Coordinates of C-alpha atoms in Angstrom, one line a residue:
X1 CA 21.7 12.2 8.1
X2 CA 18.8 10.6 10.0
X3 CA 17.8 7.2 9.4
X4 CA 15.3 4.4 10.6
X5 CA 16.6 1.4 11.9
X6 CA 14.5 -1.6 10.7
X7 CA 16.2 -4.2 13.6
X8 CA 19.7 -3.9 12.2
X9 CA 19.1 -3.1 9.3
X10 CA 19.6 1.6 8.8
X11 CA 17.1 3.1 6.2
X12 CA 19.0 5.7 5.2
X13 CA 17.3 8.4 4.6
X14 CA 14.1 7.6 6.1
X15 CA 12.0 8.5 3.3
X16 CA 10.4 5.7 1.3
X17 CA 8.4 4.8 -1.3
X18 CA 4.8 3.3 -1.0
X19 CA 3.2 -0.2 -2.2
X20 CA 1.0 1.3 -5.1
X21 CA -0.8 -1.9 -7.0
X22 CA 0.0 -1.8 -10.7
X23 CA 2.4 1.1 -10.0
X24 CA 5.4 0.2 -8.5
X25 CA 6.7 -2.7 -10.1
X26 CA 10.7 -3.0 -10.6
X27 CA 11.2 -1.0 -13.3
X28 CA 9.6 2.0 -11.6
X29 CA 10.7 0.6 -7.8
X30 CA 13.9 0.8 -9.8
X31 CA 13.8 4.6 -10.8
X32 CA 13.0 5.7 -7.6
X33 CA 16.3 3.8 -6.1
X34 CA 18.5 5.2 -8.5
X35 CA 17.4 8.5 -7.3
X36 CA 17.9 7.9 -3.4
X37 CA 14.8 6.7 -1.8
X38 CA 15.9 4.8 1.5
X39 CA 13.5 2.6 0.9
X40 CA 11.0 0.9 -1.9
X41 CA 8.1 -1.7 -1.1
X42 CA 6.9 -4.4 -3.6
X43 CA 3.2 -4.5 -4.7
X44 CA 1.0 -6.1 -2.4
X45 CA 1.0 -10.1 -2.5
X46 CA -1.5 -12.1 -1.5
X47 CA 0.0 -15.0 0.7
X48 CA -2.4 -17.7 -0.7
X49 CA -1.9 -17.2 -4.1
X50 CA 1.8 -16.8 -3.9
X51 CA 1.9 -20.2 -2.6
X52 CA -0.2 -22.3 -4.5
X53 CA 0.7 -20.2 -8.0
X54 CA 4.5 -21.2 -6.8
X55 CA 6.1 -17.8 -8.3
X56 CA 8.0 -17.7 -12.1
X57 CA 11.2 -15.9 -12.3
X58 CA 9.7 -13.2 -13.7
X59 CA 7.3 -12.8 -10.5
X60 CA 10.4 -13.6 -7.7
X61 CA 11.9 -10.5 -10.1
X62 CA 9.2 -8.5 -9.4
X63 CA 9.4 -8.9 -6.1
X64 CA 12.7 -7.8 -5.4
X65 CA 14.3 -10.5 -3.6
X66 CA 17.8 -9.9 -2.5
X67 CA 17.5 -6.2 -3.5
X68 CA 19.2 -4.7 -0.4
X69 CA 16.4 -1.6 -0.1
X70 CA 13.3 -3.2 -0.9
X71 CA 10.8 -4.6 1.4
X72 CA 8.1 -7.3 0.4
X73 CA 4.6 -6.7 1.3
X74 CA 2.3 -9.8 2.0
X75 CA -1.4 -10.1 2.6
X76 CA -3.7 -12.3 3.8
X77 CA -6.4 -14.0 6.6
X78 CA -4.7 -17.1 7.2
X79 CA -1.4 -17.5 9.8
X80 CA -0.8 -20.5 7.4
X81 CA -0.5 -19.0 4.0
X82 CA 1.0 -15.7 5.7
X83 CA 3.7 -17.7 7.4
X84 CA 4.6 -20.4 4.2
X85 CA 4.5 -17.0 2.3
X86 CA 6.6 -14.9 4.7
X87 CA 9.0 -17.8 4.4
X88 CA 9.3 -18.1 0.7
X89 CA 9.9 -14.4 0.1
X90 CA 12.6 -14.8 2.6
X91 CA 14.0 -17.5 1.5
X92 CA 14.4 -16.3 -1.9
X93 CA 16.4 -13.0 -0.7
X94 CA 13.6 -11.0 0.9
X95 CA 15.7 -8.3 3.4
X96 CA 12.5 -7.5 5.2
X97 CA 9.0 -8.5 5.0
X98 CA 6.1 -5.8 5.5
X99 CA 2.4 -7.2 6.4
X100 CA -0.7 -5.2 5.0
X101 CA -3.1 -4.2 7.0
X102 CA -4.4 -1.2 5.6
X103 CA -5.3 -1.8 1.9
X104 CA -9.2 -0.5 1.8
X105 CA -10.5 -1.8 -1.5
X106 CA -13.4 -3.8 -1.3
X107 CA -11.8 -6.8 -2.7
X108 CA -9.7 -7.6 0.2
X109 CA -11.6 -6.5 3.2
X110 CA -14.5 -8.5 1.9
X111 CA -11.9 -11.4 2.3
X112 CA -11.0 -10.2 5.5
X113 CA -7.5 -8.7 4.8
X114 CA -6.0 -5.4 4.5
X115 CA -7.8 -2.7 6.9
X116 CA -10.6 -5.8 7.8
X117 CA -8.3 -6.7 10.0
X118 CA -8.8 -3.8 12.6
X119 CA -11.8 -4.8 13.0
X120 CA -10.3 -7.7 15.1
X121 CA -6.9 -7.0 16.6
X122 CA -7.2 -10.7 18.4
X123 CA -6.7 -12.0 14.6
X124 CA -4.8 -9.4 13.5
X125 CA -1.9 -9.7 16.3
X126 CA -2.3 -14.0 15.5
X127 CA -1.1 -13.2 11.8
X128 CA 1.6 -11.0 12.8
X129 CA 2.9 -13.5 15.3
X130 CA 2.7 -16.4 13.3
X131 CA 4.8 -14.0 10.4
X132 CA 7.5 -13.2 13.0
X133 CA 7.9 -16.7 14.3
X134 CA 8.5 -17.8 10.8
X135 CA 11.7 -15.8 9.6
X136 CA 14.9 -14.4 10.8
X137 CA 14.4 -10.9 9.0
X138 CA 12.7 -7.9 10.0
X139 CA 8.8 -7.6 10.1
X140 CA 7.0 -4.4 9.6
X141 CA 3.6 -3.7 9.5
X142 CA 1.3 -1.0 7.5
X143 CA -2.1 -0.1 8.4
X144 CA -4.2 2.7 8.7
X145 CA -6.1 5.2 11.5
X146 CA -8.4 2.7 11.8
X147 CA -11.6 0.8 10.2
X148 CA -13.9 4.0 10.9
X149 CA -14.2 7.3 13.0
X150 CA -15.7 4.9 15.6
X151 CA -12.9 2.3 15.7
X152 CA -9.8 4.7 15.9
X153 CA -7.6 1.7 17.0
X154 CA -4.1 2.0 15.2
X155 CA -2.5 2.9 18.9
X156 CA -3.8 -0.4 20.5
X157 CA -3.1 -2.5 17.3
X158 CA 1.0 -0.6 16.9
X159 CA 1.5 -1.5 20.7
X160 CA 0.4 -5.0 20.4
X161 CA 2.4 -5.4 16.8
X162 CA 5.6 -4.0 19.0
X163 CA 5.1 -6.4 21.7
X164 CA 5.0 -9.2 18.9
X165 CA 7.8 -8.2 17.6
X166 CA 6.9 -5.8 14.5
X167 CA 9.8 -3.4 14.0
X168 CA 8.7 -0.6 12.0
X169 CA 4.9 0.9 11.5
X170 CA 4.0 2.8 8.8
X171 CA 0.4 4.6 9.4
X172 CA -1.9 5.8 6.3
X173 CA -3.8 9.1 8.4
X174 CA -6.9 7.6 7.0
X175 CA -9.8 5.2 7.9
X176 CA -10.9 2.4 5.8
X177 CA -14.1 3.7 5.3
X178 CA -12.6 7.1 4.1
X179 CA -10.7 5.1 1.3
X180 CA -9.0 7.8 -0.1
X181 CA -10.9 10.8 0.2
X182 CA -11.0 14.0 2.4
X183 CA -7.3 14.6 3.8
X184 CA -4.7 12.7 5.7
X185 CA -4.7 13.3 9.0
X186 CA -1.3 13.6 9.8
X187 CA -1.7 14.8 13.6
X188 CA -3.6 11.5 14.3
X189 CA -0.4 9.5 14.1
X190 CA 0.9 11.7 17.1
X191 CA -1.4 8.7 18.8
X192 CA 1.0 5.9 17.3
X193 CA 4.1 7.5 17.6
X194 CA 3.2 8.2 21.1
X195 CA 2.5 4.5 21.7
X196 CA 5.1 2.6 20.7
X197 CA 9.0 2.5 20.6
X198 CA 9.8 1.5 17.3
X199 CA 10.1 3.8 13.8
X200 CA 7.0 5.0 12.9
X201 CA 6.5 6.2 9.6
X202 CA 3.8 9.2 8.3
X203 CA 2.0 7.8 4.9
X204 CA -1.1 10.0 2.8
X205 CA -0.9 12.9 1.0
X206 CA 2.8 13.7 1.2
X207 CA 3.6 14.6 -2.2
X208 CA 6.0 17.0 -2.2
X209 CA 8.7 18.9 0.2
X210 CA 6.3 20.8 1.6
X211 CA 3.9 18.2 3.0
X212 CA 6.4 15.8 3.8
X213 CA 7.3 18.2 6.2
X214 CA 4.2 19.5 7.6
X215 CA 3.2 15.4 8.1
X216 CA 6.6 14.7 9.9
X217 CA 5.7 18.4 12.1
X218 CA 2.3 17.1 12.8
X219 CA 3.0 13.3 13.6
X220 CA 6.1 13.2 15.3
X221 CA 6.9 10.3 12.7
X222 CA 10.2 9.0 12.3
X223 CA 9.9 9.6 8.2
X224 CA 7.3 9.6 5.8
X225 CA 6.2 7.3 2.6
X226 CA 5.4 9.0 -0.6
X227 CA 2.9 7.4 -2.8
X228 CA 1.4 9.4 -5.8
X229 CA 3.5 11.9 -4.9
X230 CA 6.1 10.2 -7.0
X231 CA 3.8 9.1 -10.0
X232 CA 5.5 11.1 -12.7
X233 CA 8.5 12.5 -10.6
X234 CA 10.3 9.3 -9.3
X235 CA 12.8 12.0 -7.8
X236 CA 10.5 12.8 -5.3
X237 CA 11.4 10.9 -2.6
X238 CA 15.2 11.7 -2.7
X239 CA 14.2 15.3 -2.9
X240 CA 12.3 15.2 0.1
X241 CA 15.1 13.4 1.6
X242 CA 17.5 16.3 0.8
X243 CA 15.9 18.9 1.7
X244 CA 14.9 17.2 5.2
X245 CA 17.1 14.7 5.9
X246 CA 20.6 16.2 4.3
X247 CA 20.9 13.3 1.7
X248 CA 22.4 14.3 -1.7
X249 CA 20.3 15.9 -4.1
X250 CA 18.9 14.0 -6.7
X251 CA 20.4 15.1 -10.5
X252 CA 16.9 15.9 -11.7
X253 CA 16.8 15.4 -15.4
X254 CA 15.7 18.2 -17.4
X255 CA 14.9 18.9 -20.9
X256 CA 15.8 16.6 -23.2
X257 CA 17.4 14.4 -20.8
X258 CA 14.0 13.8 -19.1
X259 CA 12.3 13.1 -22.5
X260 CA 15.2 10.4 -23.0
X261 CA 14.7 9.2 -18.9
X262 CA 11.0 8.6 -20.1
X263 CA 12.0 6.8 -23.2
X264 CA 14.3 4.7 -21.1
X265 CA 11.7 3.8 -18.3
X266 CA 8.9 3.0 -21.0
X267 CA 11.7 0.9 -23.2
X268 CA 12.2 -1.1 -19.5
X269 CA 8.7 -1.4 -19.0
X270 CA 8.8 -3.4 -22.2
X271 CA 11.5 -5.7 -21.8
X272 CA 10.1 -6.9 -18.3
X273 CA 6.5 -7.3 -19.4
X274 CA 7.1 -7.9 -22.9
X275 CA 6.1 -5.8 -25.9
X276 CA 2.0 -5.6 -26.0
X277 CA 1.1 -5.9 -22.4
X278 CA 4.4 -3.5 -21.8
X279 CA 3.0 -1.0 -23.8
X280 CA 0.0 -0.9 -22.0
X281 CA 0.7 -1.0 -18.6
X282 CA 3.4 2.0 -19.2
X283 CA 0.7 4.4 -20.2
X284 CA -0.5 5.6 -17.0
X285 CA 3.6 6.4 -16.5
X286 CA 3.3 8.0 -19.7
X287 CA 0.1 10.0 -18.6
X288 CA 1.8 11.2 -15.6
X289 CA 4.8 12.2 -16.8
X290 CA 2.5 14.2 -19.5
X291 CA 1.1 16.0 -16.1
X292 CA 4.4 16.9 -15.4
X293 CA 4.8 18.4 -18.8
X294 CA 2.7 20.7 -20.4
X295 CA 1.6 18.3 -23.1
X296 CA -0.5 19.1 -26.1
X297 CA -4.0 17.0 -25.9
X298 CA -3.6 16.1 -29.3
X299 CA -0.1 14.4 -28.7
X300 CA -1.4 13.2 -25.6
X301 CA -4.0 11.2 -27.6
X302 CA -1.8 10.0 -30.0
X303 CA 0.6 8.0 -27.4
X304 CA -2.0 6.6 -25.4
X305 CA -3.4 4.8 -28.3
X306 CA -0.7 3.9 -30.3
X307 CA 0.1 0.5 -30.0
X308 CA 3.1 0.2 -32.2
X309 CA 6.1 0.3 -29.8
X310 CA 8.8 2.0 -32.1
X311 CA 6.2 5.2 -33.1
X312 CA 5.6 5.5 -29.3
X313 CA 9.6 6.3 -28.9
X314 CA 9.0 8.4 -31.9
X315 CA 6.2 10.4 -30.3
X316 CA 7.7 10.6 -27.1
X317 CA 10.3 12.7 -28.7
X318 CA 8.0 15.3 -29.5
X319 CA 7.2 16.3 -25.7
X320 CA 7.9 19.5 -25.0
X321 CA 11.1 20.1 -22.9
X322 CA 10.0 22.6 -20.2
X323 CA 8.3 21.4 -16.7
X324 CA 4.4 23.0 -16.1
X325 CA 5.5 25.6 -13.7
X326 CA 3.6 24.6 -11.2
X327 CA 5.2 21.6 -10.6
X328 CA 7.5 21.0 -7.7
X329 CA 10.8 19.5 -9.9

């Protein structure tokens, strides 16, 4: 089976799953484990905040210290708070440490983070060096194309993250300013690849087999990070990774096994954020793995605004048991 190696460390298979903010926290970071992604990475943290908020247990468990396939992503403008915060997720259990540099929302490149960054590689390549310098695991970096069609500079800023020391780079085939829309393009990443020695990794649009594939053609990446992809089929990435990769197949639940998997993810959802705030971040799962079933809109209604937690298992029973068949299971 192919695998990355992050420094020392083998991601095995070389399919992993993508920061989503307000998606993959631990109990969903933990569904896609269990299923065989090689890797999973934390929601984005924000290096200042993490330090001066001094994370509660609940937060460090969020996090995923000392999980042995999860990477922590940090953010920030500062080499101080970046390096104070690349230490404490370290020394909490942090395996490997990722750096954003390609979150586009408006909210952190108007703080001069995320994708902002491109916009001045001298800065950029300061942050990453002052991350390095301040812990013993592996750094890796995500970012994007570039901050627009006239700054296509991911090439310039993956060779100057290598020479610093950055040992795996995971490109988004998008610019800032295209946020999310239009397509990935994979083929761009060719340029990255081509530039640098160490993994590189294919990230945008690859939802399913069939695009993981054609990004990994196009690119030349080492292996590819599924986002939305696995919103609703948490299997996704250990699919991908047997049909490329030869890793086992994932035991895909079906029928009323995957109404009782969805009961089980939204009863975890619970106990980590606690009943009432529980219940509502779990209905965008909910919604999604409605997609993935061809759901009635009235029962649809009825468990996204129900608010007691026991009638929501109740409901949930009444799915219906059969995938859409358009979806890729």
């Amino acid at each position: 089976m192919t695998q990355i190696l992050i420094g020392n460390k083998a991601i095995t298979p070389p399919v992993l799953l993508a920061p989503l903010a307000g998606i993959t926290d631990l109990p969903f970071r933990n569904l896609v484990s269990r299923f065989g992604a090689g890797l999973v990475v934390s929601e984005m943290v924000a290096s200042q905040e993490m330090i001066e908020k001094r994370p509660s247990a609940q937060a460090r468990a969020e996090l995923g210290f000392h999980a042995a396939n999860t990477s922590v992503q940090i953010a920030g403008k500062d080499a101080y708070w970046m390096s104070e915060c690349a230490k404490l997720c370290a020394g909490n259990g942090a395996q490997i440490i990722d750096i954003n540099m390609g979150c586009p929302a408006k909210k952190v490149t108007n703080g001069y983070s995320g994708s902002a960054l491109m916009k001045d590689l001298d800065h950029a390549v300061s942050l990453i060096e002052a991350v390095i310098a301040a812990v013993d695991v592996p750094v890796t970096l995500k970012t994007r194309l570039g901050w627009n069609d006239d700054l296509l500079n991911a090439p310039e800023l993956a060779a100057r993250a290598e020479q610093a020391g950055v040992q795996m780079i995971t490109i988004h085939g998008r610019t800032r300013c295209q946020f999310y829309k239009g397509s990935a393009d994979w083929a761009a990443i060719s340029g990255v690849k081509q530039a640098v020695s160490v993994p590189v990794v294919a990230n945008g649009d690859i939802v399913d087999v069939a695009t993981a594939r054609r990004a990994m053609e196009l690119s030349g990446a080492d292996g590819v990070m599924v986002g939305r992809g696995a919103q609703g089929r948490p299997w996704m990435p250990a699919l991908i990774a047997a049909e490329m990769f030869g890793a086992d197949a994932p035991d895909i639940p079906q029928g009323r096994d995957f109404i009782d998997f969805i009961s089980e993810h939204y009863e975890a959802m619970l106990t980590f954020y606690g009943p009432e705030l529980g219940n509502r971040v779990a209905r965008k799962h909910l919604g999604w793995y409605m997609d993935v079933l061809p759901t009635p809109a009235d029962l649809r209604k009825q468990i996204y605004t129900e608010t007691d937690n026991a009638r929501v298992l109740q409901l949930l029973q009444l799915l219906p048991m059969g995938f859409r068949q358009d979806e890729a299971a």
